[in-house]
PDB file of C-alpha atoms and ligand atoms in Angstrom:
ATOM      1  CA  MET A   1       7.827  12.403  -9.575  1.00  0.00           C
ATOM      2  CA  LEU A   2       7.563  13.776  -6.022  1.00  0.00           C
ATOM      3  CA  PRO A   3      10.825  15.588  -4.604  1.00  0.00           C
ATOM      4  CA  GLU A   4      12.407  13.531  -2.219  1.00  0.00           C
ATOM      5  CA  THR A   5      12.306  15.318   0.840  1.00  0.00           C
ATOM      6  CA  VAL A   6       8.048  15.458   0.302  1.00  0.00           C
ATOM      7  CA  ALA A   7       8.455  11.604  -0.015  1.00  0.00           C
ATOM      8  CA  ARG A   8      10.077  10.969   2.990  1.00  0.00           C
ATOM      9  CA  GLN A   9       7.832  13.305   4.784  1.00  0.00           C
ATOM     10  CA  ILE A  10       4.934  11.209   3.501  1.00  0.00           C
ATOM     11  CA  ILE A  11       6.198   8.271   4.556  1.00  0.00           C
ATOM     12  CA  ALA A  12       7.222   9.265   8.202  1.00  0.00           C
ATOM     13  CA  ASP A  13       3.867  10.778   8.761  1.00  0.00           C
ATOM     14  CA  HIS A  14       2.247   7.497   7.216  1.00  0.00           C
ATOM     15  CA  GLN A  15       4.278   5.281  10.009  1.00  0.00           C
ATOM     16  CA  ARG A  16       3.655   7.969  12.887  1.00  0.00           C
ATOM     17  CA  ARG A  17      -0.313   8.099  11.811  1.00  0.00           C
ATOM     18  CA  PRO A  18      -1.530   4.981  10.343  1.00  0.00           C
ATOM     19  CA  ARG A  19      -4.756   5.655   8.476  1.00  0.00           C
ATOM     20  CA  HIS A  20      -7.860   3.146   8.083  1.00  0.00           C
ATOM     21  CA  THR A  21      -6.408   0.693  11.259  1.00  0.00           C
ATOM     22  CA  GLY A  22      -7.948  -2.014  12.649  1.00  0.00           C
ATOM     23  CA  PRO A  23     -10.052  -5.119  11.557  1.00  0.00           C
ATOM     24  CA  LEU A  24     -13.338  -5.207   9.883  1.00  0.00           C
ATOM     25  CA  ASP A  25     -16.675  -6.509  12.022  1.00  0.00           C
ATOM     26  CA  GLY A  26     -17.628  -9.593   9.670  1.00  0.00           C
ATOM     27  CA  VAL A  27     -14.465  -9.119   6.771  1.00  0.00           C
ATOM     28  CA  PRO A  28     -12.033 -11.891   6.628  1.00  0.00           C
ATOM     29  CA  GLY A  29      -8.833 -11.186   7.155  1.00  0.00           C
ATOM     30  CA  VAL A  30      -5.637 -11.772   5.219  1.00  0.00           C
ATOM     31  CA  THR A  31      -2.244 -11.632   7.117  1.00  0.00           C
ATOM     32  CA  VAL A  32       0.987 -11.897   4.726  1.00  0.00           C
ATOM     33  CA  ASP A  33       4.177 -11.933   5.990  1.00  0.00           C
ATOM     34  CA  ASN A  34       7.578 -10.924   4.542  1.00  0.00           C
ATOM     35  CA  PRO A  35      10.664 -12.755   6.907  1.00  0.00           C
ATOM     36  CA  GLY A  36      13.633 -11.425   5.644  1.00  0.00           C
ATOM     37  CA  CYS A  37      12.240  -8.033   7.080  1.00  0.00           C
ATOM     38  CA  GLY A  38      10.245  -8.929   9.936  1.00  0.00           C
ATOM     39  CA  ASP A  39       7.127  -6.789   8.073  1.00  0.00           C
ATOM     40  CA  GLN A  40       3.359  -8.483   8.891  1.00  0.00           C
ATOM     41  CA  VAL A  41       0.169  -6.922   7.113  1.00  0.00           C
ATOM     42  CA  THR A  42      -3.454  -8.040   7.740  1.00  0.00           C
ATOM     43  CA  VAL A  43      -5.404  -6.538   5.461  1.00  0.00           C
ATOM     44  CA  TRP A  44      -9.734  -6.363   5.627  1.00  0.00           C
ATOM     45  CA  ALA A  45     -11.265  -5.640   2.456  1.00  0.00           C
ATOM     46  CA  ASP A  46     -14.989  -4.601   2.697  1.00  0.00           C
ATOM     47  CA  VAL A  47     -16.350  -5.278  -1.144  1.00  0.00           C
ATOM     48  CA  GLN A  48     -19.733  -3.400  -1.942  1.00  0.00           C
ATOM     49  CA  ALA A  49     -21.295  -4.299  -5.402  1.00  0.00           C
ATOM     50  CA  GLY A  50     -18.102  -3.907  -7.042  1.00  0.00           C
ATOM     51  CA  ARG A  51     -16.700  -1.154  -4.735  1.00  0.00           C
ATOM     52  CA  VAL A  52     -13.588  -1.208  -1.950  1.00  0.00           C
ATOM     53  CA  ALA A  53     -16.426   0.129   0.445  1.00  0.00           C
ATOM     54  CA  ARG A  54     -13.878   0.540   3.493  1.00  0.00           C
ATOM     55  CA  VAL A  55     -10.388  -1.249   3.324  1.00  0.00           C
ATOM     56  CA  GLN A  56      -7.932  -1.000   6.445  1.00  0.00           C
ATOM     57  CA  PHE A  57      -5.443  -2.694   7.695  1.00  0.00           C
ATOM     58  CA  SER A  58      -2.796  -3.482  11.210  1.00  0.00           C
ATOM     59  CA  GLY A  59       0.451  -4.671  10.951  1.00  0.00           C
ATOM     60  CA  LYS A  60       3.997  -4.135  12.202  1.00  0.00           C
ATOM     61  CA  GLY A  61       7.360  -3.861  10.522  1.00  0.00           C
ATOM     62  CA  CYS A  62       8.952  -1.267   9.052  1.00  0.00           C
ATOM     63  CA  ALA A  63       8.496   2.256   7.596  1.00  0.00           C
ATOM     64  CA  ILE A  64       8.377   1.222   4.060  1.00  0.00           C
ATOM     65  CA  SER A  65       5.910  -1.775   4.232  1.00  0.00           C
ATOM     66  CA  GLN A  66       3.436   0.032   7.046  1.00  0.00           C
ATOM     67  CA  SER A  67       3.233   3.857   5.553  1.00  0.00           C
ATOM     68  CA  SER A  68       2.674   1.220   2.005  1.00  0.00           C
ATOM     69  CA  ALA A  69      -0.220  -0.695   3.596  1.00  0.00           C
ATOM     70  CA  SER A  70      -1.606   2.825   5.271  1.00  0.00           C
ATOM     71  CA  LEU A  71      -1.343   4.483   1.690  1.00  0.00           C
ATOM     72  CA  MET A  72      -2.932   2.039   0.034  1.00  0.00           C
ATOM     73  CA  THR A  73      -6.199   2.397   2.613  1.00  0.00           C
ATOM     74  CA  VAL A  74      -5.930   6.049   1.893  1.00  0.00           C
ATOM     75  CA  ALA A  75      -5.900   5.387  -2.125  1.00  0.00           C
ATOM     76  CA  LEU A  76      -8.430   2.752  -2.415  1.00  0.00           C
ATOM     77  CA  THR A  77     -11.015   3.320  -0.108  1.00  0.00           C
ATOM     78  CA  GLY A  78     -14.283   4.207  -2.479  1.00  0.00           C
ATOM     79  CA  LYS A  79     -12.667   2.966  -5.663  1.00  0.00           C
ATOM     80  CA  SER A  80     -14.167   0.128  -7.886  1.00  0.00           C
ATOM     81  CA  VAL A  81     -12.466  -3.472  -8.007  1.00  0.00           C
ATOM     82  CA  GLU A  82     -11.480  -2.455 -11.093  1.00  0.00           C
ATOM     83  CA  GLU A  83      -9.653   0.701 -10.391  1.00  0.00           C
ATOM     84  CA  ALA A  84      -8.467  -0.890  -7.229  1.00  0.00           C
ATOM     85  CA  ARG A  85      -6.520  -3.517  -9.352  1.00  0.00           C
ATOM     86  CA  ALA A  86      -5.064  -1.271 -11.813  1.00  0.00           C
ATOM     87  CA  LEU A  87      -3.997   0.925  -9.120  1.00  0.00           C
ATOM     88  CA  ALA A  88      -2.160  -2.319  -7.415  1.00  0.00           C
ATOM     89  CA  GLU A  89      -0.714  -2.924 -11.311  1.00  0.00           C
ATOM     90  CA  GLN A  90       0.922   0.620 -11.601  1.00  0.00           C
ATOM     91  CA  PHE A  91       2.408   0.750  -7.859  1.00  0.00           C
ATOM     92  CA  GLN A  92       3.973  -2.607  -8.458  1.00  0.00           C
ATOM     93  CA  ALA A  93       5.311  -1.690 -11.734  1.00  0.00           C
ATOM     94  CA  MET A  94       6.517   1.858  -9.522  1.00  0.00           C
ATOM     95  CA  VAL A  95       8.688  -0.331  -7.317  1.00  0.00           C
ATOM     96  CA  MET A  96      10.245  -2.742  -9.579  1.00  0.00           C
ATOM     97  CA  GLY A  97      11.435   0.430 -11.301  1.00  0.00           C
ATOM     98  CA  GLU A  98       9.663  -1.138 -14.841  1.00  0.00           C
ATOM     99  CA  THR A  99       7.699   2.436 -14.917  1.00  0.00           C
ATOM    100  CA  GLU A 100       8.293   6.035 -13.604  1.00  0.00           C
ATOM    101  CA  PRO A 101       5.669   7.056 -10.931  1.00  0.00           C
ATOM    102  CA  ASP A 102       1.994   7.680 -12.445  1.00  0.00           C
ATOM    103  CA  PRO A 103       0.478  11.196 -10.857  1.00  0.00           C
ATOM    104  CA  GLN A 104      -2.432   9.027 -10.872  1.00  0.00           C
ATOM    105  CA  LEU A 105      -0.909   7.332  -7.555  1.00  0.00           C
ATOM    106  CA  GLY A 106      -0.811  10.433  -6.112  1.00  0.00           C
ATOM    107  CA  GLU A 107       1.286   9.926  -2.579  1.00  0.00           C
ATOM    108  CA  LEU A 108       2.028   6.867  -3.294  1.00  0.00           C
ATOM    109  CA  GLN A 109       4.559   7.618  -5.560  1.00  0.00           C
ATOM    110  CA  ALA A 110       6.133   8.901  -2.439  1.00  0.00           C
ATOM    111  CA  LEU A 111       7.329   5.240  -2.260  1.00  0.00           C
ATOM    112  CA  SER A 112       9.003   4.937  -5.825  1.00  0.00           C
ATOM    113  CA  GLY A 113      12.406   5.508  -4.446  1.00  0.00           C
ATOM    114  CA  VAL A 114      12.123   1.835  -3.094  1.00  0.00           C
ATOM    115  CA  SER A 115      12.818   0.759  -6.804  1.00  0.00           C
ATOM    116  CA  ARG A 116      16.530   1.446  -6.370  1.00  0.00           C
ATOM    117  CA  LEU A 117      16.702  -0.525  -2.823  1.00  0.00           C
ATOM    118  CA  HIS A 118      15.950  -4.254  -4.236  1.00  0.00           C
ATOM    119  CA  ALA A 119      15.957  -5.534  -0.592  1.00  0.00           C
ATOM    120  CA  ARG A 120      13.111  -3.223   0.269  1.00  0.00           C
ATOM    121  CA  ARG A 121      10.341  -3.771  -2.270  1.00  0.00           C
ATOM    122  CA  LYS A 122       8.805  -6.964  -1.020  1.00  0.00           C
ATOM    123  CA  CYS A 123       8.381  -4.595   2.173  1.00  0.00           C
ATOM    124  CA  ALA A 124       6.651  -1.884  -0.280  1.00  0.00           C
ATOM    125  CA  LEU A 125       4.312  -4.817  -2.471  1.00  0.00           C
ATOM    126  CA  LEU A 126       3.347  -6.973   1.015  1.00  0.00           C
ATOM    127  CA  PRO A 127       0.305  -5.238   1.526  1.00  0.00           C
ATOM    128  CA  TRP A 128      -0.893  -4.952  -1.910  1.00  0.00           C
ATOM    129  CA  GLN A 129      -0.428  -8.774  -1.561  1.00  0.00           C
ATOM    130  CA  ALA A 130      -2.462  -9.091   0.936  1.00  0.00           C
ATOM    131  CA  LEU A 131      -5.080  -6.713  -1.227  1.00  0.00           C
ATOM    132  CA  GLU A 132      -4.669  -8.927  -4.010  1.00  0.00           C
ATOM    133  CA  GLN A 133      -5.677 -12.213  -2.396  1.00  0.00           C
ATOM    134  CA  THR A 134      -8.339 -10.161  -0.594  1.00  0.00           C
ATOM    135  CA  LEU A 135     -10.055  -9.501  -3.405  1.00  0.00           C
ATOM    136  CA  GLY A 136      -9.604 -12.780  -4.998  1.00  0.00           C
TER     137      GLY A 136
HETATM  138 ZN1   ZN B   1      10.574  -4.818   5.447  1.00  0.00          ZN
END
């Protein structure tokens, strides 16, 4: 588990300087909404030979949804589709408060505190829903 101050810094940093933004040429994007909070995220994943070669996003909304999307793109780039799915499951279990943060989640552990904020869980999971649809 990351210290609270470190977690907050990671979230703020990814909100201010989102990584891997913008559409990918030739890759269909998947857009998902969270009307309860006003979040929207579009995810583009370029899967080559069973591997997430590139993944990018664009979106608007709260710090949790946008930092989750940015952290997701960093975590998944270069992973196999299987690894990506496993990571998505671990992340979801953490956000739902079912498991303690797994060190394998790296900086994604910064969002573990969301498990205590029931209304914000959807924010954190939003980009991952888009990813799931992208991977099919
Ligand atoms: Zn939100």
